[in-house]
Amino acid sequence: MARIVAGVGVPHTVPYPELVRRKGPDWEVAILYERVAAHLRAASPSLLICFVCDHLNTFFLDNWPTFAIGVVAQATGPNDEVPMVPQQAIPVAEDRARDLHAAVLEAGFDLSLCRELQVDHSVMVPLHFLTPDMTTPIIPVFVNGLVPPLPSARRCFLLGRAVGQAVAAWPEQVRVAVLASGSFSLEVGGPRIDQGRLYGIPDLAWAKRVTRYLQDGMIHQLLDEATPDRIAKAGNAAGELLAWMAMVGAVGDLAPRSVELEPGNGHAFGTWGEDSA
Amino acid sequence: MTAYDLSKICYLIQFDLEFRRRILDDPQAAIEQFQLNPEERLAFLSGDVGALHALGVHPLLLLRLQRYGVVGLTQEQYMNRMRRRR
């Protein structure tokens, strides 16, 4: 039987690959990514389900999905510009993705089907740090966290749970890890950017609160509080929390090991694992 | 959808290199094929990203105007014009 052996959550900040290269492995961001990477390596997954939010790079408003899944042999990315991360092909577990699409449809979640796929930094920055040889097959699952109206946090959590249940029903012995990427409080390019920067963190208190709920496993409290209005107050990219909600739903009984806010930033680094891992 | 054509222009600037070349060369001519009302047209050609945001264009799309310097827009101007809408 297939098994979900780890969950991880990280930011996907575009300048981080270049900054980590420049500042070296002792920089706090490098350490935070490495801690998550080590957790993932220890779980030795053969497949990584990636819950991400597209930034109007994979999709456009002519056909904007609330949820979507890539059923392709490979995805290429990043299709936006990410210093230090060249455009490349990433293997996708196509057969598994096809099964997953059908299974979650059966469970009541209607995902758009992508048979050609380019991905942006939301996928490629996490992989750059977590699976740098880029050979672990992924299944990309897109959650709309950036273009209102957003799906509810609970809906995303339940989508994740349906994904987890579908994986558990696979007959093969597959070790599966689940990734989420994104921020809890972030304004990108909108009116609430900081002086002299193209981004801002409008609601650090909310990011801290989310982090604490995740660390303490208080998911239902978080799902109740993470309303569309609450998310909107935390910035125009704060809906990326929804990717994390799906990941937490998918990992099911795995316990949070460590969920740590990057000091002064609106995003966190988190790991979920089995008790014996 | 509000400001759909404005959004489309910003999208094409990133993904259609030929369109990017044309709009950098002659913005007025490049946007003629789109359905913009006078307010949208003025906001776009003057690089008023604060107004474009108020008209309904997503900032993730607007950022591409300063990234490629469309209508001469600089990062500094972008930040100032957007922050004015706080």
mmCIF file of C-alpha atoms in Angstrom:
data_model
loop_
_atom_site.group_PDB
_atom_site.id
_atom_site.type_symbol
_atom_site.label_atom_id
_atom_site.label_comp_id
_atom_site.label_asym_id
_atom_site.label_seq_id
_atom_site.Cartn_x
_atom_site.Cartn_y
_atom_site.Cartn_z
ATOM 1 C CA MET A 1 0.000 0.000 0.000
ATOM 2 C CA ALA A 2 1.100 3.501 -0.718
ATOM 3 C CA ARG A 3 1.771 5.681 2.271
ATOM 4 C CA ILE A 4 2.212 9.382 2.944
ATOM 5 C CA VAL A 5 5.487 9.576 4.845
ATOM 6 C CA ALA A 6 6.120 13.313 5.156
ATOM 7 C CA GLY A 7 4.618 16.740 4.735
ATOM 8 C CA VAL A 8 6.609 19.921 4.224
ATOM 9 C CA GLY A 9 5.803 23.600 3.765
ATOM 10 C CA VAL A 10 8.175 26.327 2.609
ATOM 11 C CA PRO A 11 8.113 29.804 1.063
ATOM 12 C CA HIS A 12 8.935 30.246 -2.623
ATOM 13 C CA THR A 13 10.427 33.734 -2.520
ATOM 14 C CA VAL A 14 11.936 34.414 -5.950
ATOM 15 C CA PRO A 15 15.263 35.953 -4.819
ATOM 16 C CA TYR A 16 16.061 33.194 -2.276
ATOM 17 C CA PRO A 17 18.028 30.845 -4.569
ATOM 18 C CA GLU A 18 20.364 33.686 -5.533
ATOM 19 C CA LEU A 19 20.542 35.104 -1.986
ATOM 20 C CA VAL A 20 21.349 31.718 -0.459
ATOM 21 C CA ARG A 21 24.108 31.193 -3.011
ATOM 22 C CA ARG A 22 25.560 34.588 -2.144
ATOM 23 C CA LYS A 23 25.177 34.450 1.651
ATOM 24 C CA GLY A 24 26.129 30.798 2.070
ATOM 25 C CA PRO A 25 24.838 27.849 4.097
ATOM 26 C CA ASP A 26 25.023 29.658 7.438
ATOM 27 C CA TRP A 27 22.426 32.263 6.486
ATOM 28 C CA GLU A 28 19.235 31.666 8.474
ATOM 29 C CA VAL A 29 17.104 31.110 5.358
ATOM 30 C CA ALA A 30 19.576 28.507 4.070
ATOM 31 C CA ILE A 31 19.429 26.748 7.437
ATOM 32 C CA LEU A 32 15.629 26.766 7.453
ATOM 33 C CA TYR A 33 15.418 25.280 3.955
ATOM 34 C CA GLU A 34 18.094 22.701 4.775
ATOM 35 C CA ARG A 35 16.198 21.563 7.857
ATOM 36 C CA VAL A 36 13.124 20.867 5.714
ATOM 37 C CA ALA A 37 15.264 19.222 3.024
ATOM 38 C CA ALA A 38 16.823 16.907 5.626
ATOM 39 C CA HIS A 39 13.372 15.911 6.869
ATOM 40 C CA LEU A 40 12.339 15.090 3.323
ATOM 41 C CA ARG A 41 15.533 13.100 2.619
ATOM 42 C CA ALA A 42 15.028 11.057 5.795
ATOM 43 C CA ALA A 43 11.519 10.116 4.651
ATOM 44 C CA SER A 44 12.952 9.050 1.246
ATOM 45 C CA PRO A 45 9.805 9.598 -0.812
ATOM 46 C CA SER A 46 9.631 8.325 -4.378
ATOM 47 C CA LEU A 47 6.924 10.819 -5.256
ATOM 48 C CA LEU A 48 6.176 14.396 -4.211
ATOM 49 C CA ILE A 49 2.669 15.848 -4.429
ATOM 50 C CA CYS A 50 3.027 19.629 -4.693
ATOM 51 C CA PHE A 51 0.185 21.931 -3.653
ATOM 52 C CA VAL A 52 0.939 25.337 -5.140
ATOM 53 C CA CYS A 53 -0.724 28.584 -6.197
ATOM 54 C CA ASP A 54 -0.018 29.838 -9.695
ATOM 55 C CA HIS A 55 0.890 33.533 -10.047
ATOM 56 C CA LEU A 56 -0.819 34.100 -13.413
ATOM 57 C CA ASN A 57 2.062 32.320 -15.138
ATOM 58 C CA THR A 58 0.748 28.800 -15.746
ATOM 59 C CA PHE A 59 -2.820 30.023 -16.206
ATOM 60 C CA PHE A 60 -4.414 33.284 -17.269
ATOM 61 C CA LEU A 61 -7.827 34.810 -16.627
ATOM 62 C CA ASP A 62 -9.175 33.449 -19.915
ATOM 63 C CA ASN A 63 -9.417 30.114 -18.145
ATOM 64 C CA TRP A 64 -8.575 30.423 -14.467
ATOM 65 C CA PRO A 65 -9.019 27.237 -12.419
ATOM 66 C CA THR A 66 -9.910 27.119 -8.746
ATOM 67 C CA PHE A 67 -8.241 23.696 -8.625
ATOM 68 C CA ALA A 68 -6.147 21.947 -11.276
ATOM 69 C CA ILE A 69 -3.829 18.957 -11.656
ATOM 70 C CA GLY A 70 -1.016 18.240 -14.095
ATOM 71 C CA VAL A 71 -1.329 14.880 -15.847
ATOM 72 C CA VAL A 72 1.794 15.068 -17.975
ATOM 73 C CA ALA A 73 5.069 13.199 -18.417
ATOM 74 C CA GLN A 74 6.992 16.282 -17.439
ATOM 75 C CA ALA A 75 6.486 19.898 -16.470
ATOM 76 C CA THR A 76 8.841 22.662 -17.512
ATOM 77 C CA GLY A 77 9.762 25.630 -15.410
ATOM 78 C CA PRO A 78 10.263 28.145 -14.121
ATOM 79 C CA ASN A 79 8.360 30.001 -16.820
ATOM 80 C CA ASP A 80 8.833 33.250 -14.934
ATOM 81 C CA GLU A 81 12.313 34.537 -14.214
ATOM 82 C CA VAL A 82 14.077 33.028 -11.174
ATOM 83 C CA PRO A 83 17.772 33.904 -10.791
ATOM 84 C CA MET A 84 19.881 30.752 -10.208
ATOM 85 C CA VAL A 85 17.103 28.405 -11.354
ATOM 86 C CA PRO A 86 17.406 27.654 -15.071
ATOM 87 C CA GLN A 87 14.387 26.554 -17.045
ATOM 88 C CA GLN A 88 14.288 22.756 -17.070
ATOM 89 C CA ALA A 89 12.024 19.715 -17.266
ATOM 90 C CA ILE A 90 10.752 18.069 -14.072
ATOM 91 C CA PRO A 91 9.409 14.504 -14.189
ATOM 92 C CA VAL A 92 5.738 14.118 -13.312
ATOM 93 C CA ALA A 93 4.256 10.830 -12.107
ATOM 94 C CA GLU A 94 1.780 10.848 -14.967
ATOM 95 C CA ASP A 95 -0.035 7.572 -14.289
ATOM 96 C CA ARG A 96 -0.364 8.341 -10.596
ATOM 97 C CA ALA A 97 -1.577 11.848 -11.426
ATOM 98 C CA ARG A 98 -4.232 10.423 -13.753
ATOM 99 C CA ASP A 99 -5.426 8.058 -11.020
ATOM 100 C CA LEU A 100 -5.451 10.890 -8.518
ATOM 101 C CA HIS A 101 -7.488 13.131 -10.817
ATOM 102 C CA ALA A 102 -10.127 10.410 -11.223
ATOM 103 C CA ALA A 103 -10.175 9.510 -7.527
ATOM 104 C CA VAL A 104 -10.679 13.049 -6.230
ATOM 105 C CA LEU A 105 -13.338 13.662 -8.900
ATOM 106 C CA GLU A 106 -15.135 10.633 -7.515
ATOM 107 C CA ALA A 107 -14.766 12.159 -4.040
ATOM 108 C CA GLY A 108 -16.459 15.386 -5.184
ATOM 109 C CA PHE A 109 -13.495 17.609 -6.150
ATOM 110 C CA ASP A 110 -13.568 18.763 -9.768
ATOM 111 C CA LEU A 111 -10.002 19.575 -10.764
ATOM 112 C CA SER A 112 -9.168 21.084 -14.131
ATOM 113 C CA LEU A 113 -7.030 18.719 -16.152
ATOM 114 C CA CYS A 114 -3.707 19.991 -17.572
ATOM 115 C CA ARG A 115 -2.150 17.839 -20.290
ATOM 116 C CA GLU A 116 0.616 20.346 -21.018
ATOM 117 C CA LEU A 117 2.242 22.175 -18.193
ATOM 118 C CA GLN A 118 4.630 24.973 -17.445
ATOM 119 C CA VAL A 119 5.148 25.831 -13.789
ATOM 120 C CA ASP A 120 6.405 28.991 -12.135
ATOM 121 C CA HIS A 121 8.545 29.753 -9.082
ATOM 122 C CA SER A 122 5.895 28.366 -6.715
ATOM 123 C CA VAL A 123 7.071 24.891 -7.762
ATOM 124 C CA MET A 124 10.658 25.525 -8.822
ATOM 125 C CA VAL A 125 11.998 27.474 -5.834
ATOM 126 C CA PRO A 126 10.925 24.767 -3.344
ATOM 127 C CA LEU A 127 12.356 22.002 -5.556
ATOM 128 C CA HIS A 128 15.609 23.936 -5.979
ATOM 129 C CA PHE A 129 16.137 23.687 -2.225
ATOM 130 C CA LEU A 130 14.411 20.408 -1.340
ATOM 131 C CA THR A 131 15.115 18.048 -4.251
ATOM 132 C CA PRO A 132 17.966 19.839 -6.014
ATOM 133 C CA ASP A 133 18.765 17.007 -8.417
ATOM 134 C CA MET A 134 15.205 17.511 -9.751
ATOM 135 C CA THR A 135 14.690 13.784 -10.339
ATOM 136 C CA THR A 136 11.952 12.980 -7.806
ATOM 137 C CA PRO A 137 8.692 12.789 -9.767
ATOM 138 C CA ILE A 138 6.074 15.297 -8.698
ATOM 139 C CA ILE A 139 2.320 15.637 -9.044
ATOM 140 C CA PRO A 140 1.454 19.343 -9.223
ATOM 141 C CA VAL A 141 -1.927 20.305 -7.779
ATOM 142 C CA PHE A 142 -2.948 23.948 -8.142
ATOM 143 C CA VAL A 143 -5.095 25.802 -5.644
ATOM 144 C CA ASN A 144 -6.259 29.335 -6.399
ATOM 145 C CA GLY A 145 -4.774 31.455 -3.643
ATOM 146 C CA LEU A 146 -4.189 34.639 -5.608
ATOM 147 C CA VAL A 147 -7.171 35.693 -7.731
ATOM 148 C CA PRO A 148 -10.344 36.364 -5.717
ATOM 149 C CA PRO A 149 -12.804 34.823 -5.188
ATOM 150 C CA LEU A 150 -10.734 32.161 -3.440
ATOM 151 C CA PRO A 151 -11.978 28.736 -2.386
ATOM 152 C CA SER A 152 -12.575 28.398 1.344
ATOM 153 C CA ALA A 153 -9.786 27.153 3.588
ATOM 154 C CA ARG A 154 -11.957 24.216 4.621
ATOM 155 C CA ARG A 155 -12.619 23.269 1.003
ATOM 156 C CA CYS A 156 -8.866 23.204 0.370
ATOM 157 C CA PHE A 157 -8.268 21.143 3.504
ATOM 158 C CA LEU A 158 -10.922 18.650 2.361
ATOM 159 C CA LEU A 159 -9.386 18.505 -1.113
ATOM 160 C CA GLY A 160 -6.113 17.612 0.573
ATOM 161 C CA ARG A 161 -7.840 14.951 2.639
ATOM 162 C CA ALA A 162 -9.360 13.460 -0.532
ATOM 163 C CA VAL A 163 -5.876 13.400 -2.073
ATOM 164 C CA GLY A 164 -4.489 11.650 1.016
ATOM 165 C CA GLN A 165 -7.280 9.060 0.965
ATOM 166 C CA ALA A 166 -6.764 8.430 -2.744
ATOM 167 C CA VAL A 167 -3.036 7.865 -2.191
ATOM 168 C CA ALA A 168 -3.720 5.452 0.673
ATOM 169 C CA ALA A 169 -5.833 3.362 -1.712
ATOM 170 C CA TRP A 170 -3.030 2.870 -4.258
ATOM 171 C CA PRO A 171 -2.068 -0.817 -4.236
ATOM 172 C CA GLU A 172 1.630 -0.209 -4.956
ATOM 173 C CA GLN A 173 4.259 0.347 -2.314
ATOM 174 C CA VAL A 174 4.945 4.032 -2.858
ATOM 175 C CA ARG A 175 6.385 6.418 -0.322
ATOM 176 C CA VAL A 176 4.693 9.759 -0.937
ATOM 177 C CA ALA A 177 5.587 13.165 0.456
ATOM 178 C CA VAL A 178 3.404 16.248 0.229
ATOM 179 C CA LEU A 179 4.671 19.784 -0.273
ATOM 180 C CA ALA A 180 2.968 23.148 0.095
ATOM 181 C CA SER A 181 4.568 26.437 -0.820
ATOM 182 C CA GLY A 182 3.599 30.019 -0.086
ATOM 183 C CA SER A 183 3.173 32.806 2.439
ATOM 184 C CA PHE A 184 0.652 33.608 5.172
ATOM 185 C CA SER A 185 1.016 37.392 5.010
ATOM 186 C CA LEU A 186 2.367 38.998 1.868
ATOM 187 C CA GLU A 187 1.463 41.873 -0.422
ATOM 188 C CA VAL A 188 3.159 41.677 -3.827
ATOM 189 C CA GLY A 189 3.120 44.773 -5.999
ATOM 190 C CA GLY A 190 -0.103 46.135 -4.471
ATOM 191 C CA PRO A 191 -0.854 49.287 -2.459
ATOM 192 C CA ARG A 192 0.424 47.789 0.804
ATOM 193 C CA ILE A 193 4.014 47.283 -0.383
ATOM 194 C CA ASP A 194 6.679 48.761 1.909
ATOM 195 C CA GLN A 195 8.582 51.925 1.179
ATOM 196 C CA GLY A 196 11.358 51.102 -1.276
ATOM 197 C CA ARG A 197 10.310 47.472 -1.905
ATOM 198 C CA LEU A 198 7.940 45.736 -4.285
ATOM 199 C CA TYR A 199 6.440 43.714 -1.445
ATOM 200 C CA GLY A 200 5.211 44.147 2.089
ATOM 201 C CA ILE A 201 4.038 42.086 5.040
ATOM 202 C CA PRO A 202 0.752 43.720 6.041
ATOM 203 C CA ASP A 203 -0.089 41.374 8.896
ATOM 204 C CA LEU A 204 2.830 39.743 10.669
ATOM 205 C CA ALA A 205 0.569 38.980 13.659
ATOM 206 C CA TRP A 206 -1.640 36.805 11.453
ATOM 207 C CA ALA A 207 1.396 34.958 10.062
ATOM 208 C CA LYS A 208 2.532 34.267 13.645
ATOM 209 C CA ARG A 209 -0.947 33.094 14.600
ATOM 210 C CA VAL A 210 -1.154 30.744 11.596
ATOM 211 C CA THR A 211 2.285 29.356 12.404
ATOM 212 C CA ARG A 212 1.291 28.676 15.999
ATOM 213 C CA TYR A 213 -1.933 26.916 14.973
ATOM 214 C CA LEU A 214 0.001 24.744 12.520
ATOM 215 C CA GLN A 215 2.656 23.919 15.108
ATOM 216 C CA ASP A 216 0.015 23.055 17.718
ATOM 217 C CA GLY A 217 -2.082 21.029 15.279
ATOM 218 C CA MET A 218 -5.072 23.368 15.818
ATOM 219 C CA ILE A 219 -6.217 22.990 12.234
ATOM 220 C CA HIS A 220 -9.945 23.375 12.754
ATOM 221 C CA GLN A 221 -9.435 26.586 14.671
ATOM 222 C CA LEU A 222 -7.282 27.825 11.782
ATOM 223 C CA LEU A 223 -9.862 26.753 9.184
ATOM 224 C CA ASP A 224 -12.545 28.694 11.088
ATOM 225 C CA GLU A 225 -10.441 31.845 11.278
ATOM 226 C CA ALA A 226 -8.956 31.809 7.771
ATOM 227 C CA THR A 227 -11.961 33.416 6.082
ATOM 228 C CA PRO A 228 -11.575 35.183 2.730
ATOM 229 C CA ASP A 229 -11.797 38.559 4.540
ATOM 230 C CA ARG A 230 -9.127 37.562 7.062
ATOM 231 C CA ILE A 231 -6.863 36.356 4.282
ATOM 232 C CA ALA A 232 -7.417 39.537 2.238
ATOM 233 C CA LYS A 233 -6.334 41.642 5.230
ATOM 234 C CA ALA A 234 -3.048 39.759 5.327
ATOM 235 C CA GLY A 235 -2.113 40.722 1.765
ATOM 236 C CA ASN A 236 -2.855 39.939 -1.861
ATOM 237 C CA ALA A 237 -0.704 36.790 -1.717
ATOM 238 C CA ALA A 238 -1.829 35.646 1.738
ATOM 239 C CA GLY A 239 -4.181 33.139 0.092
ATOM 240 C CA GLU A 240 -1.146 30.944 -0.483
ATOM 241 C CA LEU A 241 -2.061 29.641 2.968
ATOM 242 C CA LEU A 242 -4.649 27.600 1.060
ATOM 243 C CA ALA A 243 -1.893 25.422 -0.423
ATOM 244 C CA TRP A 244 -0.759 24.673 3.135
ATOM 245 C CA MET A 245 -4.341 23.826 4.120
ATOM 246 C CA ALA A 246 -4.467 21.251 1.331
ATOM 247 C CA MET A 247 -1.112 19.800 2.399
ATOM 248 C CA VAL A 248 -2.243 19.526 6.025
ATOM 249 C CA GLY A 249 -5.413 17.791 4.848
ATOM 250 C CA ALA A 250 -3.380 15.355 2.765
ATOM 251 C CA VAL A 251 -0.911 14.337 5.471
ATOM 252 C CA GLY A 252 -3.820 13.367 7.733
ATOM 253 C CA ASP A 253 -2.505 11.834 10.935
ATOM 254 C CA LEU A 254 1.112 12.870 10.488
ATOM 255 C CA ALA A 255 2.105 15.157 13.342
ATOM 256 C CA PRO A 256 3.671 18.593 12.941
ATOM 257 C CA ARG A 257 7.364 18.266 13.816
ATOM 258 C CA SER A 258 8.430 21.856 13.507
ATOM 259 C CA VAL A 259 6.717 24.913 12.086
ATOM 260 C CA GLU A 260 8.875 27.992 12.302
ATOM 261 C CA LEU A 261 8.203 31.523 11.119
ATOM 262 C CA GLU A 262 11.153 33.135 9.391
ATOM 263 C CA PRO A 263 11.811 36.071 11.739
ATOM 264 C CA GLY A 264 10.276 39.281 10.427
ATOM 265 C CA ASN A 265 8.696 37.570 7.451
ATOM 266 C CA GLY A 266 5.166 36.459 6.690
ATOM 267 C CA HIS A 267 6.076 32.887 5.838
ATOM 268 C CA ALA A 268 7.148 29.719 7.618
ATOM 269 C CA PHE A 269 9.073 26.488 7.200
ATOM 270 C CA GLY A 270 7.275 23.368 8.398
ATOM 271 C CA THR A 271 7.656 19.602 8.600
ATOM 272 C CA TRP A 272 5.138 16.856 9.323
ATOM 273 C CA GLY A 273 6.174 13.279 9.947
ATOM 274 C CA GLU A 274 5.492 9.840 11.351
ATOM 275 C CA ASP A 275 6.172 9.316 15.037
ATOM 276 C CA SER A 276 8.881 6.751 14.352
ATOM 277 C CA ALA A 277 10.520 8.714 11.522
ATOM 278 C CA MET B 1 -14.637 40.742 -15.976
ATOM 279 C CA THR B 2 -13.359 44.177 -15.099
ATOM 280 C CA ALA B 3 -10.273 45.350 -16.944
ATOM 281 C CA TYR B 4 -9.889 42.083 -18.819
ATOM 282 C CA ASP B 5 -8.172 43.615 -21.823
ATOM 283 C CA LEU B 6 -5.775 45.562 -19.608
ATOM 284 C CA SER B 7 -4.951 42.303 -17.848
ATOM 285 C CA LYS B 8 -4.407 40.596 -21.167
ATOM 286 C CA ILE B 9 -1.972 43.294 -22.267
ATOM 287 C CA CYS B 10 0.099 42.774 -19.113
ATOM 288 C CA TYR B 11 0.029 39.014 -19.595
ATOM 289 C CA LEU B 12 1.171 39.214 -23.211
ATOM 290 C CA ILE B 13 4.049 41.494 -22.281
ATOM 291 C CA GLN B 14 5.596 38.609 -20.394
ATOM 292 C CA PHE B 15 4.758 35.683 -22.643
ATOM 293 C CA ASP B 16 4.583 37.100 -26.182
ATOM 294 C CA LEU B 17 8.036 38.424 -27.044
ATOM 295 C CA GLU B 18 6.854 39.929 -30.324
ATOM 296 C CA PHE B 19 4.108 41.840 -28.519
ATOM 297 C CA ARG B 20 6.606 42.987 -25.890
ATOM 298 C CA ARG B 21 8.846 44.347 -28.614
ATOM 299 C CA ARG B 22 5.940 46.182 -30.236
ATOM 300 C CA ILE B 23 4.626 47.735 -27.029
ATOM 301 C CA LEU B 24 8.092 48.901 -25.994
ATOM 302 C CA ASP B 25 8.510 50.420 -29.432
ATOM 303 C CA ASP B 26 5.107 52.088 -29.783
ATOM 304 C CA PRO B 27 2.671 51.598 -26.880
ATOM 305 C CA GLN B 28 -0.190 53.565 -28.473
ATOM 306 C CA ALA B 29 -0.162 51.456 -31.625
ATOM 307 C CA ALA B 30 0.301 48.179 -29.738
ATOM 308 C CA ILE B 31 -2.819 48.655 -27.591
ATOM 309 C CA GLU B 32 -5.100 49.625 -30.465
ATOM 310 C CA GLN B 33 -6.275 46.058 -30.963
ATOM 311 C CA PHE B 34 -7.718 45.969 -27.405
ATOM 312 C CA GLN B 35 -11.050 47.214 -26.085
ATOM 313 C CA LEU B 36 -10.036 49.912 -23.647
ATOM 314 C CA ASN B 37 -12.298 52.723 -22.500
ATOM 315 C CA PRO B 38 -10.767 56.235 -22.348
ATOM 316 C CA GLU B 39 -10.039 55.953 -18.610
ATOM 317 C CA GLU B 40 -8.249 52.622 -19.029
ATOM 318 C CA ARG B 41 -6.329 53.886 -22.020
ATOM 319 C CA LEU B 42 -5.143 57.003 -20.186
ATOM 320 C CA ALA B 43 -4.154 55.059 -17.080
ATOM 321 C CA PHE B 44 -2.191 52.577 -19.145
ATOM 322 C CA LEU B 45 -0.359 55.049 -21.359
ATOM 323 C CA SER B 46 0.574 57.218 -18.372
ATOM 324 C CA GLY B 47 1.865 54.198 -16.438
ATOM 325 C CA ASP B 48 -0.466 54.963 -13.537
ATOM 326 C CA VAL B 49 -0.343 51.538 -11.915
ATOM 327 C CA GLY B 50 -2.309 52.792 -8.897
ATOM 328 C CA ALA B 51 -5.206 53.675 -11.187
ATOM 329 C CA LEU B 52 -4.837 50.421 -13.119
ATOM 330 C CA HIS B 53 -5.054 48.504 -9.842
ATOM 331 C CA ALA B 54 -8.172 50.465 -8.872
ATOM 332 C CA LEU B 55 -9.648 49.555 -12.265
ATOM 333 C CA GLY B 56 -9.209 45.880 -11.410
ATOM 334 C CA VAL B 57 -5.872 44.705 -12.807
ATOM 335 C CA HIS B 58 -4.070 42.247 -10.544
ATOM 336 C CA PRO B 59 -0.732 43.512 -9.167
ATOM 337 C CA LEU B 60 0.955 40.269 -10.255
ATOM 338 C CA LEU B 61 0.195 41.413 -13.796
ATOM 339 C CA LEU B 62 0.983 45.096 -13.231
ATOM 340 C CA LEU B 63 4.462 44.280 -11.915
ATOM 341 C CA ARG B 64 5.369 43.176 -15.436
ATOM 342 C CA LEU B 65 5.027 46.780 -16.657
ATOM 343 C CA GLN B 66 7.935 47.932 -14.486
ATOM 344 C CA ARG B 67 9.927 44.729 -15.023
ATOM 345 C CA TYR B 68 10.112 45.454 -18.736
ATOM 346 C CA GLY B 69 9.906 49.259 -18.550
ATOM 347 C CA VAL B 70 6.673 49.488 -20.540
ATOM 348 C CA VAL B 71 5.683 53.134 -21.212
ATOM 349 C CA GLY B 72 8.987 53.971 -19.519
ATOM 350 C CA LEU B 73 7.753 52.890 -16.100
ATOM 351 C CA THR B 74 10.513 52.515 -13.503
ATOM 352 C CA GLN B 75 10.449 50.473 -10.309
ATOM 353 C CA GLU B 76 10.594 53.703 -8.311
ATOM 354 C CA GLN B 77 7.568 55.142 -10.108
ATOM 355 C CA TYR B 78 5.723 51.866 -9.694
ATOM 356 C CA MET B 79 6.262 51.830 -5.937
ATOM 357 C CA ASN B 80 5.277 55.470 -5.493
ATOM 358 C CA ARG B 81 2.181 55.305 -7.652
ATOM 359 C CA MET B 82 0.965 52.114 -6.030
ATOM 360 C CA ARG B 83 1.643 53.231 -2.464
ATOM 361 C CA ARG B 84 -0.322 56.428 -3.089
ATOM 362 C CA ARG B 85 -3.433 54.222 -3.173
ATOM 363 C CA ARG B 86 -3.027 52.954 0.406
#
